[in-house]
CSV table of C-alpha atoms in Angstrom, one decimal:
chain,number,residue,atom,x,y,z
A,39,MET,CA,154.7,196.9,53.8
A,40,CYS,CA,155.1,196.1,50.1
A,41,LEU,CA,152.4,194.0,48.3
A,42,PRO,CA,153.5,191.2,46.0
A,43,LYS,CA,153.5,192.3,42.3
A,44,ASP,CA,150.5,190.1,41.5
A,45,LEU,CA,148.4,191.7,44.3
A,46,LYS,CA,149.3,195.3,43.5
A,47,GLY,CA,147.0,195.5,40.4
A,48,ALA,CA,144.1,193.7,42.2
A,49,THR,CA,144.4,196.2,45.1
A,50,ILE,CA,144.4,199.2,42.8
A,51,GLN,CA,141.3,197.8,40.9
A,52,ARG,CA,139.5,197.3,44.2
A,53,ILE,CA,140.3,200.8,45.4
A,54,ALA,CA,139.1,202.3,42.1
A,55,THR,CA,135.9,200.3,42.4
A,56,ILE,CA,135.3,201.4,46.0
A,57,VAL,CA,135.8,205.0,45.0
A,58,GLY,CA,133.4,204.7,42.1
A,59,ASN,CA,130.8,203.0,44.3
A,60,ILE,CA,130.6,206.1,46.4
A,61,LEU,CA,128.3,207.4,43.7
A,62,CYS,CA,125.9,204.5,44.3
A,63,LEU,CA,126.2,205.1,48.1
A,64,ASN,CA,125.1,208.7,47.6
A,65,PHE,CA,122.2,207.7,45.4
A,66,GLY,CA,121.1,205.2,48.1
A,67,ILE,CA,121.2,208.0,50.7
A,68,MET,CA,118.9,210.1,48.5
A,69,LEU,CA,116.4,207.2,48.3
A,70,GLY,CA,116.7,206.5,52.0
A,71,ILE,CA,116.0,210.0,53.2
A,72,THR,CA,112.9,210.4,51.0
A,73,PRO,CA,110.2,209.1,53.3
A,74,ALA,CA,111.4,211.1,56.3
A,75,HIS,CA,111.8,214.3,54.3
A,76,MET,CA,108.4,213.9,52.7
A,77,ARG,CA,106.8,213.9,56.1
A,78,LEU,CA,108.9,217.0,57.0
A,79,TYR,CA,107.8,218.9,53.9
A,80,MET,CA,104.1,218.1,54.7
A,81,ASP,CA,104.5,219.2,58.3
A,82,GLU,CA,103.8,222.7,59.7
A,83,GLN,CA,107.5,222.9,60.6
A,84,THR,CA,108.5,222.5,56.9
A,85,PRO,CA,111.8,224.2,55.9
A,86,LEU,CA,110.1,225.4,52.6
A,87,ASN,CA,108.0,228.5,52.2
A,88,HIS,CA,104.8,226.5,52.1
A,89,ILE,CA,103.5,223.1,53.2
A,90,ALA,CA,103.8,220.5,50.4
A,91,ASN,CA,100.7,218.8,49.2
A,92,VAL,CA,100.1,215.3,47.9
A,93,ASP,CA,101.0,216.2,44.3
A,94,ASP,CA,104.2,217.8,45.5
A,95,VAL,CA,105.2,214.7,47.4
A,96,THR,CA,104.4,212.5,44.5
A,97,TRP,CA,106.7,214.4,42.2
A,98,ILE,CA,109.4,214.5,44.9
A,99,CYS,CA,109.3,210.7,45.0
A,100,SER,CA,109.2,210.1,41.2
A,101,SER,CA,111.2,212.9,39.6
A,102,VAL,CA,114.5,211.1,40.4
A,103,PHE,CA,113.4,208.2,38.2
A,104,ILE,CA,112.3,210.0,35.1
A,105,SER,CA,115.5,212.0,35.1
A,106,ALA,CA,117.5,208.8,35.6
A,107,ALA,CA,115.7,207.4,32.5
A,108,LEU,CA,116.7,210.3,30.3
A,109,SER,CA,120.2,210.3,31.7
A,110,ALA,CA,120.8,206.6,31.2
A,111,VAL,CA,119.9,206.8,27.5
A,112,PHE,CA,122.4,209.5,26.8
A,113,SER,CA,125.1,208.0,29.0
A,114,GLY,CA,125.8,205.2,26.6
A,115,TYR,CA,126.7,207.8,23.9
A,116,LEU,CA,128.8,209.7,26.4
A,117,VAL,CA,130.7,206.6,27.5
A,118,GLU,CA,131.8,206.1,23.9
A,119,LYS,CA,132.8,209.8,23.4
A,120,ILE,CA,134.5,210.8,26.7
A,121,GLY,CA,135.0,207.4,28.4
A,122,PRO,CA,133.4,205.9,31.5
A,123,LYS,CA,135.6,207.8,33.9
A,124,GLY,CA,134.5,211.2,32.4
A,125,VAL,CA,130.8,210.2,32.7
A,126,LEU,CA,131.4,209.2,36.4
A,127,LEU,CA,133.1,212.5,37.2
A,128,LEU,CA,130.2,214.4,35.6
A,129,SER,CA,127.8,212.3,37.8
A,130,GLY,CA,129.8,213.4,40.8
A,131,LEU,CA,129.5,217.0,39.9
A,132,LEU,CA,125.7,216.6,39.5
A,133,GLN,CA,125.5,215.0,42.9
A,134,ILE,CA,127.3,217.9,44.5
A,135,SER,CA,124.9,220.3,42.8
A,136,SER,CA,122.0,218.2,43.9
A,137,TRP,CA,122.9,218.3,47.6
A,138,PHE,CA,123.8,222.0,47.5
A,139,CYS,CA,120.4,222.7,46.0
A,140,MET,CA,118.6,220.7,48.7
A,141,HIS,CA,120.6,222.4,51.5
A,142,PHE,CA,119.7,225.9,50.4
A,143,ALA,CA,116.2,225.1,49.2
A,144,PHE,CA,113.3,227.2,50.4
A,145,ASP,CA,110.8,226.4,47.6
A,146,ILE,CA,109.4,223.1,46.3
A,147,LEU,CA,110.9,223.9,42.9
A,148,HIS,CA,114.4,223.7,44.5
A,149,ILE,CA,113.6,220.3,45.8
A,150,TYR,CA,112.4,219.2,42.3
A,151,SER,CA,115.7,220.5,40.9
A,152,SER,CA,117.7,218.6,43.5
A,153,ARG,CA,115.9,215.3,42.8
A,154,ILE,CA,116.2,215.7,39.0
A,155,MET,CA,120.0,216.3,39.2
A,156,ALA,CA,120.3,213.3,41.6
A,157,GLY,CA,118.4,211.2,39.1
A,158,MET,CA,120.6,212.3,36.2
A,159,ALA,CA,123.7,211.4,38.3
A,160,ALA,CA,122.3,208.0,39.2
A,161,GLY,CA,121.2,207.1,35.7
A,162,ALA,CA,124.7,208.0,34.3
A,163,ALA,CA,126.5,206.3,37.2
A,164,LEU,CA,124.6,203.0,37.0
A,165,THR,CA,125.2,202.9,33.3
A,166,ALA,CA,128.9,203.8,33.2
A,167,LEU,CA,130.2,202.2,36.4
A,168,PRO,CA,129.7,198.5,35.4
A,169,ILE,CA,131.4,199.3,32.1
A,170,PHE,CA,134.3,201.0,33.9
A,171,ILE,CA,134.7,198.1,36.4
A,172,THR,CA,134.5,195.5,33.6
A,173,GLU,CA,137.2,197.2,31.6
A,174,ILE,CA,139.7,197.7,34.5
A,175,ALA,CA,139.2,194.4,36.3
A,176,GLU,CA,140.9,191.1,35.6
A,177,GLU,CA,138.8,188.2,34.7
A,178,ASN,CA,139.2,186.4,38.1
A,179,ASN,CA,137.8,189.3,40.1
A,180,SER,CA,135.5,191.0,37.7
A,181,GLY,CA,132.2,189.4,38.9
A,182,ALA,CA,132.9,190.2,42.6
A,183,LEU,CA,133.8,193.8,41.8
A,184,ILE,CA,130.7,194.5,39.7
A,185,THR,CA,128.3,193.0,42.3
A,186,THR,CA,129.7,195.5,44.9
A,187,ILE,CA,127.7,198.2,43.0
A,188,GLU,CA,124.4,196.9,44.6
A,189,GLN,CA,126.2,196.4,48.0
A,190,TRP,CA,127.1,200.1,48.2
A,191,ARG,CA,123.7,201.2,46.9
A,192,THR,CA,121.9,199.2,49.6
A,193,MET,CA,124.4,200.5,52.2
A,194,GLY,CA,123.5,204.0,51.1
A,195,ILE,CA,119.7,203.3,51.5
A,196,LEU,CA,120.3,202.0,55.0
A,197,ILE,CA,122.4,205.1,55.9
A,198,GLY,CA,119.8,207.3,54.3
A,199,PHE,CA,117.0,205.9,56.5
A,200,LEU,CA,119.1,206.4,59.6
A,201,LEU,CA,120.1,209.9,58.6
A,202,GLY,CA,116.6,210.9,57.8
A,203,GLN,CA,115.3,209.6,61.1
A,204,HIS,CA,118.0,210.8,63.5
A,205,LEU,CA,120.0,213.6,61.9
A,206,GLN,CA,118.7,217.2,61.7
A,207,TYR,CA,117.5,218.2,58.2
A,208,ASP,CA,120.1,220.9,57.8
A,209,TYR,CA,123.0,218.5,58.3
A,210,VAL,CA,121.9,215.7,56.0
A,211,ALA,CA,122.9,217.5,52.8
A,212,VAL,CA,126.1,218.6,54.4
A,213,VAL,CA,127.1,215.0,55.1
A,214,ALA,CA,126.1,213.9,51.6
A,215,VAL,CA,127.9,216.7,49.8
A,216,CYS,CA,131.1,215.9,51.7
A,217,ILE,CA,130.8,212.3,50.4
A,218,SER,CA,130.3,213.5,46.9
A,219,CYS,CA,133.3,215.9,47.1
A,220,ALA,CA,135.4,213.0,48.4
A,221,PHE,CA,134.4,210.9,45.4
A,222,THR,CA,135.2,213.8,42.9
A,223,ILE,CA,138.6,214.5,44.4
A,224,LEU,CA,139.7,210.8,44.8
A,225,PHE,CA,138.3,209.6,41.5
A,226,SER,CA,140.1,212.3,39.5
A,227,PHE,CA,143.4,210.6,40.3
A,228,SER,CA,142.2,207.3,38.7
A,229,GLN,CA,143.2,206.5,35.1
A,230,GLU,CA,140.7,206.1,32.4
A,231,SER,CA,139.9,202.5,31.2
A,232,PRO,CA,142.7,201.1,28.9
A,233,TYR,CA,140.0,199.9,26.6
A,234,PHE,CA,138.8,203.4,26.0
A,235,TYR,CA,142.3,204.4,24.8
A,236,MET,CA,142.4,201.2,22.7
A,237,ARG,CA,139.2,202.1,20.9
A,238,ARG,CA,140.7,205.6,20.3
A,239,GLY,CA,144.0,204.2,19.1
A,240,ASP,CA,146.0,206.2,21.7
A,241,VAL,CA,149.0,203.8,22.5
A,242,PRO,CA,150.9,206.0,25.0
A,243,ARG,CA,147.8,206.6,27.2
A,244,LEU,CA,146.8,203.0,26.8
A,245,GLU,CA,150.1,201.8,28.2
A,246,LYS,CA,150.0,204.3,31.0
A,247,SER,CA,146.5,203.3,32.0
A,248,LEU,CA,147.4,199.6,31.8
A,249,ARG,CA,150.5,200.1,34.0
A,250,TRP,CA,148.4,201.9,36.6
A,251,PHE,CA,145.7,199.3,36.9
A,252,ARG,CA,148.2,196.4,36.9
A,253,GLY,CA,150.4,198.0,39.6
A,254,VAL,CA,153.4,198.3,37.3
A,255,ARG,CA,155.6,201.1,38.6
A,256,SER,CA,159.3,200.4,38.1
A,257,ILE,CA,161.1,200.0,34.7
A,258,ASP,CA,161.9,196.4,35.6
A,259,ASP,CA,158.2,195.6,36.2
A,260,ARG,CA,157.4,196.9,32.7
A,261,ASN,CA,159.5,194.0,31.3
A,262,ARG,CA,157.5,191.4,33.1
A,263,PRO,CA,156.4,188.7,30.6
A,264,GLU,CA,152.7,188.8,31.6
A,265,PHE,CA,152.5,192.6,31.4
A,266,LEU,CA,154.2,192.6,27.9
A,267,CYS,CA,151.9,189.8,26.8
A,268,GLU,CA,148.8,191.8,27.8
A,269,LEU,CA,150.1,195.0,26.3
A,270,GLY,CA,150.9,193.1,23.1
A,271,GLY,CA,147.3,191.8,23.0
A,272,PHE,CA,146.0,195.4,23.2
A,273,LYS,CA,148.3,196.6,20.5
A,274,SER,CA,147.5,193.7,18.1
A,275,ASN,CA,143.8,194.4,18.8
A,276,MET,CA,144.2,198.0,17.7
A,277,GLU,CA,146.1,196.9,14.6
A,278,THR,CA,143.5,194.5,13.4
A,279,CYS,CA,140.6,197.0,14.0
A,280,VAL,CA,138.1,194.2,13.7
A,281,ILE,CA,135.2,195.4,15.8
A,282,ALA,CA,132.2,193.7,14.2
A,283,GLN,CA,131.1,192.3,10.9
A,284,GLU,CA,129.0,194.5,8.7
A,285,HIS,CA,126.1,192.0,8.6
A,286,VAL,CA,125.0,190.8,12.0
A,287,PRO,CA,122.2,188.3,12.0
A,288,CYS,CA,118.9,189.7,13.0
A,289,VAL,CA,118.3,186.6,15.1
A,290,TYR,CA,121.3,187.4,17.3
A,291,LEU,CA,120.4,191.1,17.7
A,292,CYS,CA,116.8,190.3,18.5
A,293,LYS,CA,117.7,187.7,21.1
A,294,ALA,CA,120.3,189.9,22.7
A,295,THR,CA,118.0,192.9,22.8
A,296,LEU,CA,115.0,191.1,24.0
A,297,CYS,CA,116.8,189.2,26.8
A,298,THR,CA,118.6,192.4,28.0
A,299,LEU,CA,115.4,194.5,28.0
A,300,VAL,CA,113.3,191.8,29.8
A,301,LEU,CA,116.1,191.3,32.3
A,302,PHE,CA,116.2,195.0,33.2
A,303,VAL,CA,112.5,195.7,33.1
A,304,GLY,CA,111.6,192.5,35.0
A,305,VAL,CA,114.0,193.3,37.8
A,306,GLN,CA,112.7,196.8,38.2
A,307,LEU,CA,109.1,195.4,38.2
A,308,SER,CA,110.0,193.6,41.4
A,309,GLY,CA,109.0,196.9,43.0
A,310,ILE,CA,111.9,197.5,45.5
A,311,TYR,CA,112.1,201.2,44.6
A,312,VAL,CA,108.3,201.5,44.9
A,313,ILE,CA,108.3,199.8,48.4
A,314,LEU,CA,111.1,202.2,49.5
A,315,ALA,CA,109.6,205.4,48.1
A,316,TRP,CA,106.2,204.7,49.5
A,317,SER,CA,107.3,202.8,52.6
A,318,ASP,CA,105.1,204.9,54.9
A,319,LEU,CA,101.9,204.1,53.0
A,320,ILE,CA,102.7,200.4,52.4
A,321,LEU,CA,103.9,199.6,55.9
A,322,MET,CA,101.0,201.5,57.4
A,323,ASN,CA,98.6,199.0,55.8
A,324,ASP,CA,99.7,196.5,58.5
A,325,VAL,CA,101.9,194.6,56.1
A,326,PHE,CA,104.7,194.7,58.7
A,327,VAL,CA,103.6,193.7,62.2
A,328,ASN,CA,103.9,195.6,65.4
A,329,CYS,CA,106.7,198.0,64.3
A,330,PRO,CA,106.7,201.8,63.7
A,331,THR,CA,107.2,202.5,60.0
A,332,ASP,CA,110.6,204.0,60.5
A,333,ILE,CA,111.9,200.9,62.2
A,334,SER,CA,110.2,198.6,59.6
A,335,ALA,CA,111.8,200.6,56.8
A,336,SER,CA,115.3,200.4,58.4
A,337,ILE,CA,114.8,196.6,58.8
A,338,LEU,CA,114.0,196.3,55.1
A,339,ALA,CA,117.1,198.4,54.2
A,340,LEU,CA,119.3,196.2,56.4
A,341,VAL,CA,117.9,193.0,54.8
A,342,GLN,CA,118.7,194.5,51.4
A,343,PHE,CA,122.3,195.2,52.4
A,344,VAL,CA,122.8,191.7,53.8
A,345,ALA,CA,121.5,190.1,50.7
A,346,ALA,CA,123.7,192.3,48.4
A,347,THR,CA,126.7,191.5,50.5
A,348,ILE,CA,126.1,187.8,50.2
A,349,THR,CA,125.9,188.1,46.5
A,350,VAL,CA,129.4,189.6,46.4
A,351,TRP,CA,130.7,186.5,48.1
A,352,LEU,CA,128.7,184.2,45.8
A,353,ALA,CA,129.4,185.9,42.5
A,354,PRO,CA,132.8,184.3,41.8
A,355,VAL,CA,131.6,180.7,42.3
A,356,VAL,CA,127.9,180.4,41.7
A,357,ARG,CA,126.3,179.8,38.3
A,358,ARG,CA,124.5,183.0,37.1
A,359,ARG,CA,121.4,181.3,35.8
A,360,MET,CA,120.9,179.3,38.9
A,361,LEU,CA,121.3,182.3,41.2
A,362,LEU,CA,119.0,184.4,39.0
A,363,PHE,CA,116.3,181.6,38.7
A,364,VAL,CA,116.2,180.8,42.4
A,365,SER,CA,116.2,184.4,43.6
A,366,ALA,CA,113.6,185.5,41.0
A,367,LEU,CA,111.3,182.5,41.6
A,368,THR,CA,111.4,182.9,45.4
A,369,CYS,CA,110.9,186.6,45.2
A,370,GLY,CA,107.9,186.2,42.9
A,371,PHE,CA,106.4,183.5,45.1
A,372,ALA,CA,106.8,185.6,48.2
A,373,SER,CA,105.2,188.6,46.4
A,374,ILE,CA,102.2,186.7,45.2
A,375,CYS,CA,101.6,185.1,48.6
A,376,LEU,CA,101.9,188.6,50.2
A,377,ALA,CA,99.3,189.8,47.7
A,378,ILE,CA,96.9,187.1,48.9
A,379,CYS,CA,97.5,188.0,52.5
A,380,VAL,CA,96.8,191.7,51.9
A,381,ALA,CA,93.6,190.9,49.8
A,382,LEU,CA,92.3,188.5,52.5
A,383,GLU,CA,93.1,191.0,55.2
A,384,VAL,CA,94.7,188.4,57.5
A,385,LYS,CA,94.0,188.6,61.2
A,386,GLU,CA,96.4,190.2,63.6
A,387,GLU,CA,97.8,186.9,64.8
A,388,LEU,CA,98.9,186.1,61.2
A,389,ARG,CA,100.4,189.4,60.4
A,390,TRP,CA,103.8,188.0,61.2
A,391,PHE,CA,103.5,185.7,58.1
A,392,ALA,CA,103.0,188.8,55.9
A,393,SER,CA,106.0,190.4,57.5
A,394,ILE,CA,108.1,187.3,56.7
A,395,LEU,CA,106.9,187.3,53.1
A,396,LEU,CA,107.8,191.0,52.6
A,397,LEU,CA,111.3,190.3,54.1
A,398,LEU,CA,111.7,187.3,51.7
A,399,HIS,CA,110.7,189.4,48.8
A,400,VAL,CA,113.2,192.2,49.6
A,401,PHE,CA,116.0,189.7,50.5
A,402,PHE,CA,115.8,187.6,47.3
A,403,ALA,CA,115.3,190.7,45.0
A,404,ASN,CA,118.7,191.9,46.2
A,405,LEU,CA,120.3,188.5,46.6
A,406,GLY,CA,120.6,187.8,42.9
A,407,MET,CA,118.3,189.9,40.7
A,408,TYR,CA,119.6,193.5,41.2
A,409,PRO,CA,123.3,192.6,41.3
A,410,LEU,CA,123.1,190.5,38.2
A,411,ILE,CA,121.6,193.2,36.0
A,412,SER,CA,125.0,194.8,36.1
A,413,LEU,CA,127.0,191.6,35.9
A,414,LEU,CA,125.3,189.6,33.1
A,415,PRO,CA,125.5,192.2,30.3
A,416,SER,CA,129.2,192.6,31.0
A,417,GLU,CA,129.7,188.8,30.4
A,418,MET,CA,127.3,188.0,27.6
A,419,LEU,CA,127.5,191.1,25.3
A,420,ALA,CA,130.4,192.5,23.2
A,421,SER,CA,131.5,196.0,24.2
A,422,LYS,CA,129.7,198.3,21.7
A,423,LEU,CA,126.5,196.2,21.8
A,424,ARG,CA,126.7,196.1,25.6
A,425,VAL,CA,127.0,199.9,26.0
A,426,THR,CA,124.0,200.5,23.7
A,427,LEU,CA,121.7,197.9,25.1
A,428,THR,CA,122.4,198.5,28.7
A,429,SER,CA,121.9,202.3,28.4
A,430,VAL,CA,118.6,201.8,26.5
A,431,SER,CA,117.4,199.1,28.9
A,432,TRP,CA,118.3,201.2,31.9
A,433,GLY,CA,116.4,204.1,30.4
A,434,PHE,CA,113.2,202.0,29.7
A,435,SER,CA,113.3,200.3,33.1
A,436,TRP,CA,113.7,203.6,34.9
A,437,LEU,CA,110.7,204.9,33.0
A,438,ILE,CA,108.7,201.9,34.2
A,439,THR,CA,109.8,202.6,37.8
A,440,PHE,CA,108.7,206.3,37.4
A,441,ILE,CA,105.2,205.2,36.3
A,442,LEU,CA,104.9,202.7,39.2
A,443,VAL,CA,106.1,205.3,41.7
A,444,HIS,CA,104.4,208.4,40.4
A,445,TYR,CA,101.0,206.8,39.9
A,446,PHE,CA,101.2,204.6,43.0
A,447,GLN,CA,98.2,206.1,44.8
A,448,SER,CA,96.0,206.1,41.6
A,449,PHE,CA,96.9,202.5,40.8
A,450,GLU,CA,96.5,201.5,44.5
A,451,SER,CA,93.0,203.0,44.5
A,452,ALA,CA,92.1,201.1,41.3
A,453,ILE,CA,93.7,197.6,41.9
A,454,GLY,CA,94.5,197.7,45.6
A,455,LEU,CA,97.9,197.2,47.3
A,456,HIS,CA,97.5,193.4,46.6
A,457,GLY,CA,97.3,194.3,42.9
A,458,TYR,CA,100.7,196.0,43.1
A,459,PHE,CA,102.3,193.0,44.7
A,460,ILE,CA,100.8,190.8,42.0
A,461,ILE,CA,102.6,193.0,39.5
A,462,PHE,CA,105.8,192.6,41.4
A,463,GLY,CA,105.3,188.9,41.5
A,464,VAL,CA,104.7,188.7,37.7
A,465,GLY,CA,107.8,190.7,37.1
A,466,CYS,CA,109.9,188.3,39.2
A,467,VAL,CA,108.4,185.2,37.6
A,468,SER,CA,109.2,186.6,34.1
A,469,ILE,CA,112.8,186.9,35.2
A,470,ALA,CA,112.8,183.3,36.5
A,471,LEU,CA,111.4,182.1,33.1
A,472,LEU,CA,114.0,184.2,31.3
A,473,ALA,CA,116.8,182.6,33.3
A,474,LEU,CA,115.4,179.1,32.8
A,475,PHE,CA,114.7,179.2,29.0
A,476,ALA,CA,116.5,182.1,27.3
A,477,LEU,CA,119.6,183.3,29.2
A,478,PRO,CA,122.9,181.4,28.6
A,479,GLU,CA,125.2,180.5,31.4
A,480,THR,CA,128.0,183.0,31.4
A,481,LEU,CA,130.3,181.8,34.1
A,482,GLY,CA,133.4,180.4,32.5
A,483,LYS,CA,132.1,180.8,29.0
A,484,SER,CA,133.7,182.8,26.2
A,485,LEU,CA,131.8,185.4,24.3
A,486,GLU,CA,132.1,183.4,21.1
A,487,GLU,CA,130.3,180.4,22.7
A,488,LEU,CA,127.5,182.7,23.9
A,489,GLN,CA,127.1,184.2,20.4
A,490,HIS,CA,126.7,180.7,18.9
A,491,ARG,CA,124.1,180.0,21.5
A,492,TRP,CA,122.1,183.0,20.4
A,493,GLY,CA,122.2,182.1,16.7
A,494,TYR,CA,125.4,183.8,15.5
A,495,GLY,CA,126.9,180.9,13.6
A,496,SER,CA,129.7,182.5,11.5
A,497,GLU,CA,133.3,181.5,12.0
A,498,SER,CA,134.5,184.9,13.0
A,499,GLY,CA,131.6,186.1,15.2
A,500,ILE,CA,131.1,189.6,16.5
A,501,SER,CA,133.8,189.3,19.0
A,502,LYS,CA,137.4,189.8,18.2
A,503,ASN,CA,138.3,186.2,18.4
A,504,ASN,CA,141.2,186.5,15.9
A,505,VAL,CA,143.1,188.0,18.8
A,506,PRO,CA,144.9,185.3,20.9
A,507,GLN,CA,143.7,184.7,24.4
A,508,ILE,CA,146.7,186.3,26.1
A,509,GLY,CA,147.1,188.6,29.0
A,510,GLN,CA,144.9,188.9,32.1
A,511,ILE,CA,141.7,190.0,30.3
A,512,HIS,CA,139.7,188.2,27.6
A,513,LEU,CA,140.1,190.9,24.9
A,514,GLU,CA,137.4,189.2,22.8
A,515,ARG,CA,134.7,190.9,24.9
A,516,TYR,CA,135.9,194.3,23.7
C-alpha cells in the first residue's frame, strides 16, 4: 500500500523520531532498575565480589547524573561539529558499552563505570535529540514529535521497574544491550539533518537529506513545486550567510539565558529523579499507603507514562504558557501539601491523602514540565543560541540533580523528608512564576516576534528573517 506523497515525509520523520527515542527508553530502563539492583548489591547474594555499603549505593545512584552534566555541556559543541545524528550514534555506542560493563561486572568499580557511561549517553542524547527532531520535522508536527522524548523516557522507567523486579539480574543487561544495538543499527540508515548540511554549505548532501525526510524518491517527485520551494529556501539561506548580527543586545541575551536556565533548573528541582532513585527510602516513610515499595514505584512510573502520553496529544493544540503554568503550579501545590503531611506525621487513616498528593506531584511534573523543557527552547531560540543555551542549561540542571541525589541522606537528616518536598515545591512554583511573567507564548509565533518581546528591537533581528517564509519549515529559526 502506497502512502500519499504528503504523508510519506511525515511517516519518515515519525519513524526517525521513534528510533531516536530508543536512546531515551534505554536511559529510562537504567533509572528504573536502580532501586532493585541497589538492594541486590547490598544483599548477601550480590553478583559482585563484596557486599556494597551505603556509600557505594549512593555513588551508584548519583554517578549517572554527574556524568550527564559533563556530557551535556560538551554535546552542544559536538552537535555543531559532527551534527546531531553523529552525537546520537555516539550515545548509542556508549549505551552498548554501559550495558556490557554491567553484565560482566564483578566489582563495584565496574558498576560505577557502567553508570558513568550511561550518564554520558543520556546527557548527549537529551541535548542532541530535540535539536535533531526540530530540524527534520515540519512545523505542523514538530511539537508532537519533540514531546515524545519524555513519553519514551517514562516508558523506559516503567519497563525498568518491571525488569528489575521480575527478570533475573543476568538477563536485564542482555535485554537492554539488544535494544541499544537495535538503535545503533537502525539509526545509522537515517540521514543527517538538512540544516547541518546547510550550515556547512554542502548542497548535494543537503538536497539528499531533504529528499529523504520529505519522502521524495522518484525524479518526478523532485520537481514538485513545494519541494523545489523548500529547497530554494535552503539554498538562498546559504547564499545570504546571515546568521546573526555582530552586536546582539545584552538585554536579549540576558533574558534568553536567564529564562532557559531557570526553566531547566526549576523543572529538575521538581525532584522526580530524586523520588525515583531513592524510592525505597521515600516510600518506606509511609508516604504511599498500604503498598509494597516495588508496587508503589511501579504505580508512580505508570502515572509518569500516562501524563507524558497525554502531553503528546496536547502539544499541537494547547498554549505552552498555560500548560506549563497549570502543571507547575499544581505540582508545587501538591508537593508543599505533601511536605506538611509528612511533617505532621498524619495518621494511618489519612495516609491515602498523602498518596494522592504524591501521585498528583508526579503526574503534573510529567504532564507539562518535563516535556516542555525540550519543546520550548526549539520554538523560542535561534539555532546557534539554542544549542549553546540548552547544553549549558542541561549541564547545570544535571549538576543540581546530582547534588540532590548524592546528598539525599545527609540533607534528609538535616531538613527531614518534608524539607525535600518543600524544595521540590519551590522549584515548581518558580516555573509557574516564570511561565506567568517571563516566558513568551510560542505556539503560532514567529521567532522575530519572540525576539522583539525579549528586547531585540532592530529591524533585522537575530533570525534570518530576510529569507522568505517558504517551504514546510520556518527557516528563520535556523
